[in-house]
CSV table of C-alpha atoms and ligand atoms in Angstrom, one decimal:
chain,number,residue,atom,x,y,z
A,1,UNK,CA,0.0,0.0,0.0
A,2,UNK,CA,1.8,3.7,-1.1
A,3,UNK,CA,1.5,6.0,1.4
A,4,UNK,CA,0.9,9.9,1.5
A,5,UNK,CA,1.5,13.1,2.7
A,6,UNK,CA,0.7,16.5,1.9
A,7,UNK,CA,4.0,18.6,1.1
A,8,UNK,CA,5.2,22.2,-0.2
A,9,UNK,CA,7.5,21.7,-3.9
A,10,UNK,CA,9.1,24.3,-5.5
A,11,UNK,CA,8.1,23.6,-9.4
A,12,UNK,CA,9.4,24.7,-12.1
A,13,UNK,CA,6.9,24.8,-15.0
A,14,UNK,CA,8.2,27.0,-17.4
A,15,UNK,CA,11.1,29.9,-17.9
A,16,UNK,CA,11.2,32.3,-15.0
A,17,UNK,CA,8.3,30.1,-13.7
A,18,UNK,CA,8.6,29.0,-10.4
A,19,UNK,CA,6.3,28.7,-7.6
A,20,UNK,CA,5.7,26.7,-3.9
A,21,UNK,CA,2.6,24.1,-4.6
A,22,UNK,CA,0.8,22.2,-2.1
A,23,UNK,CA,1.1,18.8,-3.6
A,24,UNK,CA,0.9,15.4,-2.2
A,25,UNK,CA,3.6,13.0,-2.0
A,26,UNK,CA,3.3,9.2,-2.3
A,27,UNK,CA,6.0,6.9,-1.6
A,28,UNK,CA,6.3,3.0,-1.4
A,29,UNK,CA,7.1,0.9,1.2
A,30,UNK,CA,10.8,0.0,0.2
A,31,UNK,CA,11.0,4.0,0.2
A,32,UNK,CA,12.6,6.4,2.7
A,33,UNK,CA,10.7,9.7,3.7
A,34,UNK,CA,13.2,12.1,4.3
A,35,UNK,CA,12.7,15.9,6.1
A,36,UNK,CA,14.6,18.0,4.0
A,37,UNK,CA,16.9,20.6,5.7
A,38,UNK,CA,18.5,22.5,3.4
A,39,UNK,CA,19.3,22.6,-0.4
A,40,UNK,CA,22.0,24.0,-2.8
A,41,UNK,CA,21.0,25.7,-6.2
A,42,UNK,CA,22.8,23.9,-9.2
A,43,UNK,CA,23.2,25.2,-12.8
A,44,UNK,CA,20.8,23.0,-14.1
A,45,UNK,CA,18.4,24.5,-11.7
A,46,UNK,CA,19.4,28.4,-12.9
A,47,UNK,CA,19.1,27.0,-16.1
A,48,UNK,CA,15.8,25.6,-15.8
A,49,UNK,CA,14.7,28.4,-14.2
A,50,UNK,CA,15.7,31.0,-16.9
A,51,UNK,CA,15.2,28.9,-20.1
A,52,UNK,CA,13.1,26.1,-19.2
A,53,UNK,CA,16.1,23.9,-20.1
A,54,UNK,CA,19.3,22.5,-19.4
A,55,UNK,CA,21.9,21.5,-21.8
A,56,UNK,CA,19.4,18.7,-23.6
A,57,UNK,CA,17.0,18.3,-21.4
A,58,UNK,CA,13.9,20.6,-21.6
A,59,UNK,CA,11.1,21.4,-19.4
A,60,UNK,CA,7.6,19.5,-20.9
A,61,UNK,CA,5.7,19.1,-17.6
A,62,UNK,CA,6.0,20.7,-14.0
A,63,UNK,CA,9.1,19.5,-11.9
A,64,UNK,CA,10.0,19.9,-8.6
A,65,UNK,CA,13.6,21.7,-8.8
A,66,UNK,CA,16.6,20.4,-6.8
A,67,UNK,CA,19.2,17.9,-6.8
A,68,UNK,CA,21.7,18.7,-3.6
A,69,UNK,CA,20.3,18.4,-0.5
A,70,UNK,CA,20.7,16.9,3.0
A,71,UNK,CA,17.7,16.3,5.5
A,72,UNK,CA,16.6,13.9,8.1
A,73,UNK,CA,15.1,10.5,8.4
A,74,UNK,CA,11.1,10.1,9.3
A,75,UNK,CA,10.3,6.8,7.9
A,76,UNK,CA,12.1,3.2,6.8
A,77,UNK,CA,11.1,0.2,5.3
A,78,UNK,CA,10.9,-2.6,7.2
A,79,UNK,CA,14.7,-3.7,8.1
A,80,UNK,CA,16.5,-0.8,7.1
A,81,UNK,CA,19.9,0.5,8.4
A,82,UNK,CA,18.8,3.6,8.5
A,83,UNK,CA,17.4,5.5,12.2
A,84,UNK,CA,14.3,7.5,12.6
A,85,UNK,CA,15.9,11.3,12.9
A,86,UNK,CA,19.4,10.3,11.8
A,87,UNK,CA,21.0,12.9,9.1
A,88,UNK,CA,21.5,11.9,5.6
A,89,UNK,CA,22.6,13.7,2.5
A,90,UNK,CA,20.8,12.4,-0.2
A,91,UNK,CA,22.8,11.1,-4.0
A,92,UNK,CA,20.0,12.2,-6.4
A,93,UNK,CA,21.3,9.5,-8.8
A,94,UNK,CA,19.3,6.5,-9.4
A,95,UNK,CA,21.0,4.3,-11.9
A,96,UNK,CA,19.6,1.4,-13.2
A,97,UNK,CA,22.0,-1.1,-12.3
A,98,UNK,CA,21.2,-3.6,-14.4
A,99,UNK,CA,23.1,-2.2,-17.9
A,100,UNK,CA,26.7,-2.9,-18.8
A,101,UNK,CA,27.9,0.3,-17.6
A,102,UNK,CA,26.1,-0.4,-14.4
A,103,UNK,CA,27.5,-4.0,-14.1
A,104,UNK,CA,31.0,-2.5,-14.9
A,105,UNK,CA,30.6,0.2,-12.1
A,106,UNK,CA,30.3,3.2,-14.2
A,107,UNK,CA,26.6,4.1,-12.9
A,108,UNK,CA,27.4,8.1,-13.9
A,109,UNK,CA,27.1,6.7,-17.6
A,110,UNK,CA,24.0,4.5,-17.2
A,111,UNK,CA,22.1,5.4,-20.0
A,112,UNK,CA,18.8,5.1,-18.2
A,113,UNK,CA,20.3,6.6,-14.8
A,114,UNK,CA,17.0,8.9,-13.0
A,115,UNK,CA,18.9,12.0,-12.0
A,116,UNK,CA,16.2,14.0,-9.5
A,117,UNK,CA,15.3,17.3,-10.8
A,118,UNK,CA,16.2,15.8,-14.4
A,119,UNK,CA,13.9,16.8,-16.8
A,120,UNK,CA,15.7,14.2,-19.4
A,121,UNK,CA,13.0,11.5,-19.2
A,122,UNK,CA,9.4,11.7,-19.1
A,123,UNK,CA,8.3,11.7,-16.5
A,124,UNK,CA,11.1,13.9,-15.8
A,125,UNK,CA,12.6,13.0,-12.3
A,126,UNK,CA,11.3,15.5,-9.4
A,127,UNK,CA,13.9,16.8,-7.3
A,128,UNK,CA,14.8,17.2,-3.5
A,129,UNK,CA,13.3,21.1,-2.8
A,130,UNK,CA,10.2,20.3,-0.7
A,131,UNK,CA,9.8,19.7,2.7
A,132,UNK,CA,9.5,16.2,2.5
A,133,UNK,CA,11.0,13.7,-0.4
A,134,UNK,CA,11.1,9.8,-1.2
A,135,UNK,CA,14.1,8.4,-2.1
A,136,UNK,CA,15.4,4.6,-1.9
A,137,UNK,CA,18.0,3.8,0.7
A,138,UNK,CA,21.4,3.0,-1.4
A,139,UNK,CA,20.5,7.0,-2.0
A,140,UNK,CA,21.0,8.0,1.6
A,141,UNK,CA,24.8,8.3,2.9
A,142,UNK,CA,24.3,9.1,7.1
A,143,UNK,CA,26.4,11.9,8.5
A,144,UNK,CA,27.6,12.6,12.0
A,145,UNK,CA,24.7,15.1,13.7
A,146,UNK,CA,27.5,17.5,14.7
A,147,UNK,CA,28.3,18.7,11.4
A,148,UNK,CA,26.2,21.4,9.7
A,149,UNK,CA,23.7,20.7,7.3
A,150,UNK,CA,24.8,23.7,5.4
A,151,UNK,CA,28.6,22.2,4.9
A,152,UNK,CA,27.0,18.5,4.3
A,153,UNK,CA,25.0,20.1,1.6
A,154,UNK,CA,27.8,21.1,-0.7
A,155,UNK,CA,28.1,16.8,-1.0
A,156,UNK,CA,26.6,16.7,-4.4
A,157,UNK,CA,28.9,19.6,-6.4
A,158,UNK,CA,32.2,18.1,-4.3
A,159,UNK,CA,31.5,14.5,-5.9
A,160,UNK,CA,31.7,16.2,-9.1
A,161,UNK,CA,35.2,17.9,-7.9
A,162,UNK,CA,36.4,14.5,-6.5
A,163,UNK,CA,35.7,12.5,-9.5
A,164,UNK,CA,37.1,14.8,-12.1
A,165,UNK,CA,40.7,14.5,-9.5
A,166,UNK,CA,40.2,11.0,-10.1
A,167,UNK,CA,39.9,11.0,-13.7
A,168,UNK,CA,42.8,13.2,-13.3
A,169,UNK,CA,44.6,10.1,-12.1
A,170,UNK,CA,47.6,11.0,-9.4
A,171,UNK,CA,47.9,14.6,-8.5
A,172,UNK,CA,50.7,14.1,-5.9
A,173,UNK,CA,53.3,16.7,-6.5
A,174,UNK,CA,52.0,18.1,-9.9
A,175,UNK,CA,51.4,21.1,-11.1
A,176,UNK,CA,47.7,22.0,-11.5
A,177,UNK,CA,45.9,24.2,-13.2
A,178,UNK,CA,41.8,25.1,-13.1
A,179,UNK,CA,40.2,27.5,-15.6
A,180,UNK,CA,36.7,28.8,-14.2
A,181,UNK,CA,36.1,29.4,-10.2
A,182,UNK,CA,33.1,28.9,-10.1
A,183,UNK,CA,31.7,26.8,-7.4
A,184,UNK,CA,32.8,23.5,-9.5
A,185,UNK,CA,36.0,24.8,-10.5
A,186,UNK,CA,36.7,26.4,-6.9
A,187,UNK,CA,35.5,22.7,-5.1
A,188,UNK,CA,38.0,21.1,-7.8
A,189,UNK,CA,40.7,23.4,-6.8
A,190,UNK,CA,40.2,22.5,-3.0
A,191,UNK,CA,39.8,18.3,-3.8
A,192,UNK,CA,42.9,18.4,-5.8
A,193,UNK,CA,44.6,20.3,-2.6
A,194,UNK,CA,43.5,17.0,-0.5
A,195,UNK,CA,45.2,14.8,-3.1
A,196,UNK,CA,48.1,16.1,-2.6
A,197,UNK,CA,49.0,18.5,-5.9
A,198,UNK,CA,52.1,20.3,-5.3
A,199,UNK,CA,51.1,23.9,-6.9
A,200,UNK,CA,47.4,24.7,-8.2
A,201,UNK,CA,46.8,28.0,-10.1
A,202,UNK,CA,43.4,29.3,-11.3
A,203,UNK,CA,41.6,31.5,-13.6
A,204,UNK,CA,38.9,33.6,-14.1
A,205,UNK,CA,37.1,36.6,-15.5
A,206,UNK,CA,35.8,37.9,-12.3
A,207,UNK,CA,37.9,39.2,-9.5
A,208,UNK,CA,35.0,38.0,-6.9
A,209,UNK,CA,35.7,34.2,-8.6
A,210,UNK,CA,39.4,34.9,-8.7
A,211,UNK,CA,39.3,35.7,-4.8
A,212,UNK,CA,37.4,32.8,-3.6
A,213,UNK,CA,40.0,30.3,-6.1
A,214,UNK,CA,42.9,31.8,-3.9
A,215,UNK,CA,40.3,30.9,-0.5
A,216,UNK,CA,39.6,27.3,-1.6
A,217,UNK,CA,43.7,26.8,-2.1
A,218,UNK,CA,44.7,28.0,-5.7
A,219,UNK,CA,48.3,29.5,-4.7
A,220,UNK,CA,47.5,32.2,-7.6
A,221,UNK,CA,44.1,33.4,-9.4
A,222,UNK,CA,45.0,34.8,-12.6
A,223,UNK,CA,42.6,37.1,-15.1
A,224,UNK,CA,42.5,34.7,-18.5
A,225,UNK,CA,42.9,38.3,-20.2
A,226,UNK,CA,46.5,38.7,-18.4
A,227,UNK,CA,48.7,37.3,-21.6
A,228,UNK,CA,52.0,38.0,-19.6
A,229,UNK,CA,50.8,34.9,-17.5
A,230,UNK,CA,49.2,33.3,-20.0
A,231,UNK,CA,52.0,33.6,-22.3
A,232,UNK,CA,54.6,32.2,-19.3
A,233,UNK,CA,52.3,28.9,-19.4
A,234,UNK,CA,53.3,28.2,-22.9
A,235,UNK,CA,56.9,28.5,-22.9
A,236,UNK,CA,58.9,24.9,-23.0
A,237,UNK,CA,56.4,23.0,-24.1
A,238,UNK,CA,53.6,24.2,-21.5
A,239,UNK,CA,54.0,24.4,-17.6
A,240,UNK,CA,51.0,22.3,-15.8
A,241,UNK,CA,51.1,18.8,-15.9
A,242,UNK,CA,46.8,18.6,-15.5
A,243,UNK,CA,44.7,21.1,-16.4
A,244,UNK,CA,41.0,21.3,-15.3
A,245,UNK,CA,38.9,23.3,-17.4
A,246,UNK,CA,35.8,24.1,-15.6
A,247,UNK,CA,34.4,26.9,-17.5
A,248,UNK,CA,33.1,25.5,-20.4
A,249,UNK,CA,33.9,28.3,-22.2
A,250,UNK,CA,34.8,28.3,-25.6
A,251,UNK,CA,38.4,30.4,-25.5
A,252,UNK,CA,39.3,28.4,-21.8
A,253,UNK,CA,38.3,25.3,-23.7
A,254,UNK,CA,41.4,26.1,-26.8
A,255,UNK,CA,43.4,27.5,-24.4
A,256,UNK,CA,44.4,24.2,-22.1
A,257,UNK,CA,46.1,22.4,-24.8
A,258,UNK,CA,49.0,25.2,-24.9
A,259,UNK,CA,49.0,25.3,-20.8
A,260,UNK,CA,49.6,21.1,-20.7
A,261,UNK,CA,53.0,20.5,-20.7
A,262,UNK,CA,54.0,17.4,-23.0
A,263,UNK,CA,52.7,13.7,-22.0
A,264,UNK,CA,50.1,15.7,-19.7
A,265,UNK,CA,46.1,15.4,-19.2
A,266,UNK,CA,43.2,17.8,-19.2
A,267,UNK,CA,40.2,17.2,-18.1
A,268,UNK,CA,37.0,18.6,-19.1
A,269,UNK,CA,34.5,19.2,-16.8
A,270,UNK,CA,32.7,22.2,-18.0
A,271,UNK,CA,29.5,21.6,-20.0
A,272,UNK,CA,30.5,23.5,-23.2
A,273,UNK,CA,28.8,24.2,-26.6
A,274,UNK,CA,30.8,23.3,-29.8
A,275,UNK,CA,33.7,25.6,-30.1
A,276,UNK,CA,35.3,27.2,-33.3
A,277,UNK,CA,38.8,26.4,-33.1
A,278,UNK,CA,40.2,23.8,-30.7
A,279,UNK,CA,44.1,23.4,-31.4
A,280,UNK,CA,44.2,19.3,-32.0
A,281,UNK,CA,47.7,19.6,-33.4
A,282,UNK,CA,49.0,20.4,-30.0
A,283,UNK,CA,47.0,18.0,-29.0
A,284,UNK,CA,48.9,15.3,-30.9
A,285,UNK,CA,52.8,16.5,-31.0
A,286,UNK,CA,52.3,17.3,-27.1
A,287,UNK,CA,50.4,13.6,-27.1
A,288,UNK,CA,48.3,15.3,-24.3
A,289,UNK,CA,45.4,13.1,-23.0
A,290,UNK,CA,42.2,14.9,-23.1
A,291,UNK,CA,39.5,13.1,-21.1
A,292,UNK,CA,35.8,14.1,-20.1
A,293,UNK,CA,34.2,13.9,-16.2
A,294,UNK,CA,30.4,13.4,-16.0
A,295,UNK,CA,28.9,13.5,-12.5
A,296,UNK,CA,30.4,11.0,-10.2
A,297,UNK,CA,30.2,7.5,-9.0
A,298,UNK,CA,30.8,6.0,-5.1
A,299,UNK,CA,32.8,9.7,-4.8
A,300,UNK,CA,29.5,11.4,-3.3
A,301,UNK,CA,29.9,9.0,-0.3
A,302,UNK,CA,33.5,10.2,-0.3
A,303,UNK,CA,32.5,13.6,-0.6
A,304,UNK,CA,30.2,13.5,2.5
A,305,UNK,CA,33.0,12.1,4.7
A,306,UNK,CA,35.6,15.1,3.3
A,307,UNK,CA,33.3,18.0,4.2
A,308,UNK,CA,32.0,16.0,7.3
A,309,UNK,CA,35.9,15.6,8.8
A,310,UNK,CA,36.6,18.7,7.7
A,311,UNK,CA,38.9,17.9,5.1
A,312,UNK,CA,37.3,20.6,2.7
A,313,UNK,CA,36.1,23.5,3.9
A,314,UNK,CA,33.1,24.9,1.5
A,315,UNK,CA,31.9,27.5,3.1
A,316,UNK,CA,33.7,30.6,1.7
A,317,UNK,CA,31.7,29.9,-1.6
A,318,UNK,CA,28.0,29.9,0.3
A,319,UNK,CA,27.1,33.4,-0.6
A,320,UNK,CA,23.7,33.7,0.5
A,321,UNK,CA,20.3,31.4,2.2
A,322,UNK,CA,16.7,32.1,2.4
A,323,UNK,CA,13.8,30.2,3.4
A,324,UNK,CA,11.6,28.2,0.9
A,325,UNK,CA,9.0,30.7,0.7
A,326,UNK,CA,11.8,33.2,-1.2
A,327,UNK,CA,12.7,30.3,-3.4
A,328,UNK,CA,12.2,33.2,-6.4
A,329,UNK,CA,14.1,35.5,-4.7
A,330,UNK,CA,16.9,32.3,-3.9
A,331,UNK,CA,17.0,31.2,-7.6
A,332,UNK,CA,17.2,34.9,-8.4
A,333,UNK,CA,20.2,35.6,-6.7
A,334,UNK,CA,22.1,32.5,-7.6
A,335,UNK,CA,22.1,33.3,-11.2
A,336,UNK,CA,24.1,37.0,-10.6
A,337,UNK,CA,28.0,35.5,-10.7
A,338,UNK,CA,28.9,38.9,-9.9
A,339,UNK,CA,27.0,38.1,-6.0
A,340,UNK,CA,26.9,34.5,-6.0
A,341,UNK,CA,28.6,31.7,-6.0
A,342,UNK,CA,26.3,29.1,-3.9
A,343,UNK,CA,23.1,29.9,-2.8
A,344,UNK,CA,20.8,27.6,-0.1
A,345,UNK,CA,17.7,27.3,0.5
A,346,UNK,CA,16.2,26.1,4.0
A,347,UNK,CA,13.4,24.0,4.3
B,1,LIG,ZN1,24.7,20.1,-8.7
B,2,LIG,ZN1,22.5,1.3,-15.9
């Protein structure tokens, strides 16, 4: 028998709409009910919010927004680990695990993986910003009820860092570079700190961006527009041994293979649109390997226990919070990267 409650979703049914509804909320009995706490805004979710779309996936039905958040347990199935009340940030993938990919443990390439707040399938996948959600268990990674909610939330965009460093391969002792600070690139600047790179520099338009890099542990934040810097980076051969490009921005994008010294990697991790010019030639005589990072595996459990031991710190790039109710107001003021970097929202 599926079981119901009334709950408050903030849907997103169209560009620049987005409202709270009453709706109900039913959920199985191999489900967990979860009381959210607190949520962090995503990309997708600006993007949604101002286009009705992200990347490939558009808006054809009402979703509920939402894919990083952390709450607390209300109700188990029958012989779960989990504790009524215990704290648990919540991995809004749902892969299938029955496909090849699955079965060779690359779930962030499942082909029918149901991402929440995904509007890629239809149904699309709700997401986590209401004050209650469903999820299944393998979703729910505990965390220690002295740690803040608003640290724990930051789980989600730090899996993405973490597993980019890992398609990095070793990072001890090299020199790093990572174009865009935004809250990806600046969470990939502090994970590849933790795993142990020797020098990591950083770039990006804004000074507010280039300010929080240098916070998060970039020893230098450079302005992309600075070609004595830029230039440096090029002599012998190219200086950084990986370079992260986070931007997704077309002249970042060209720019990496100059910056990757010979035998070196970059990996992509900004969603970019097809660029003009991309120099392959440096590419090949440099025999640079160029590899792409999608989401994240088993790192958002890692993630969890980084920001939970205080390994990472992410709370130079929370910006602002407001309660569910200003949810406009929220999504609003995460899309200004001249105020923001991330925003919450408290449930
Ligand atoms: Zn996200
Ligand atoms: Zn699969």
């Amino acid at each position: 028998m599926p079981k119901s409650r009334e709950i408050i979703a903030s849907v997103v049914s169209a560009a620049h709409d987005v409202r709270n509804e009453n709706r109900t909320l039913t959920w199985g009995e191999d489900q967990v009910l979860v009381r959210v706490e607190r949520g962090g805004i995503c990309g997708s979710d600006i993007h949604y919010f101002l286009h009705g779309r992200a990347g490939m996936s558009v808006l054809k039905q009402p979703m509920i927004i939402g894919h990083e958040f952390v709450g607390r347990v209300v109700e188990t199935p029958s012989g779960s680990q989990l504790k009524i009340g215990q704290r648990v940030a919540i991995n809004p993938s749902l892969p299938c695990n029955r496909c090849s990919r699955c079965l060779e443990g690359k779930q962030n390439l499942c082909g029918q993986m149901r991402f929440m707040g995904s509007a890629q399938f239809l149904p699309h996948v709700h997401g986590g910003f209401a004050d209650y959600v469903a999820v299944s268990e393998q979703q729910c990674v505990p965390y220690a009820d002295s740690s803040d909610a608003k640290v724990i939330a930051f789980a989600e965009p730090l899996a993405v860092a973490i597993h980019a460093v890992n398609r990095a391969g070793s990072l001890v002792g090299k020199k790093v570079l990572v174009t865009g600070s935004g809250p990806i690139g600046c969470l990939t600047i502090a994970a590849a700190l933790a795993s142990g790179a020797a020098e990591i520099v950083a770039t990006d338009m804004s000074e507010r961006c280039r300010l929080l890099a240098r916070e998060m542990g970039a020893a230098r934040a450079v302005d992309p527009g600075n070609s004595d810097m830029t230039d440096a980076w090029q002599e012998n051969g190219g200086y950084f041994d990986v370079c992260f490009e986070a931007s997704g921005a077309a002249a970042a994008i060209a720019s990496t293979p100059g910056f990757t010294r010979p035998g070196g990697r970059i990996v992509q991790l900004g969603m970019g649109a097809a660029i003009p010019a991309f120099p392959l030639g440096l590419l090949l005589v440099k025999e640079i390997t160029l590899v792409g990072s999608f989401r994240f595996i088993d790192e958002f459990a890692t993630a969890v226990r980084w920001l939970e031991s205080g390994r990472i710190n992410p709370l130079p790039l929370l910006s602002a919070e407001f309660p569910q109710s200003d949810v406009v107001k929220a999504l609003e003021t995460a899309c200004d990267k001249n105020l923001a970097a991330k925003v919450q929202v408290v449930f």
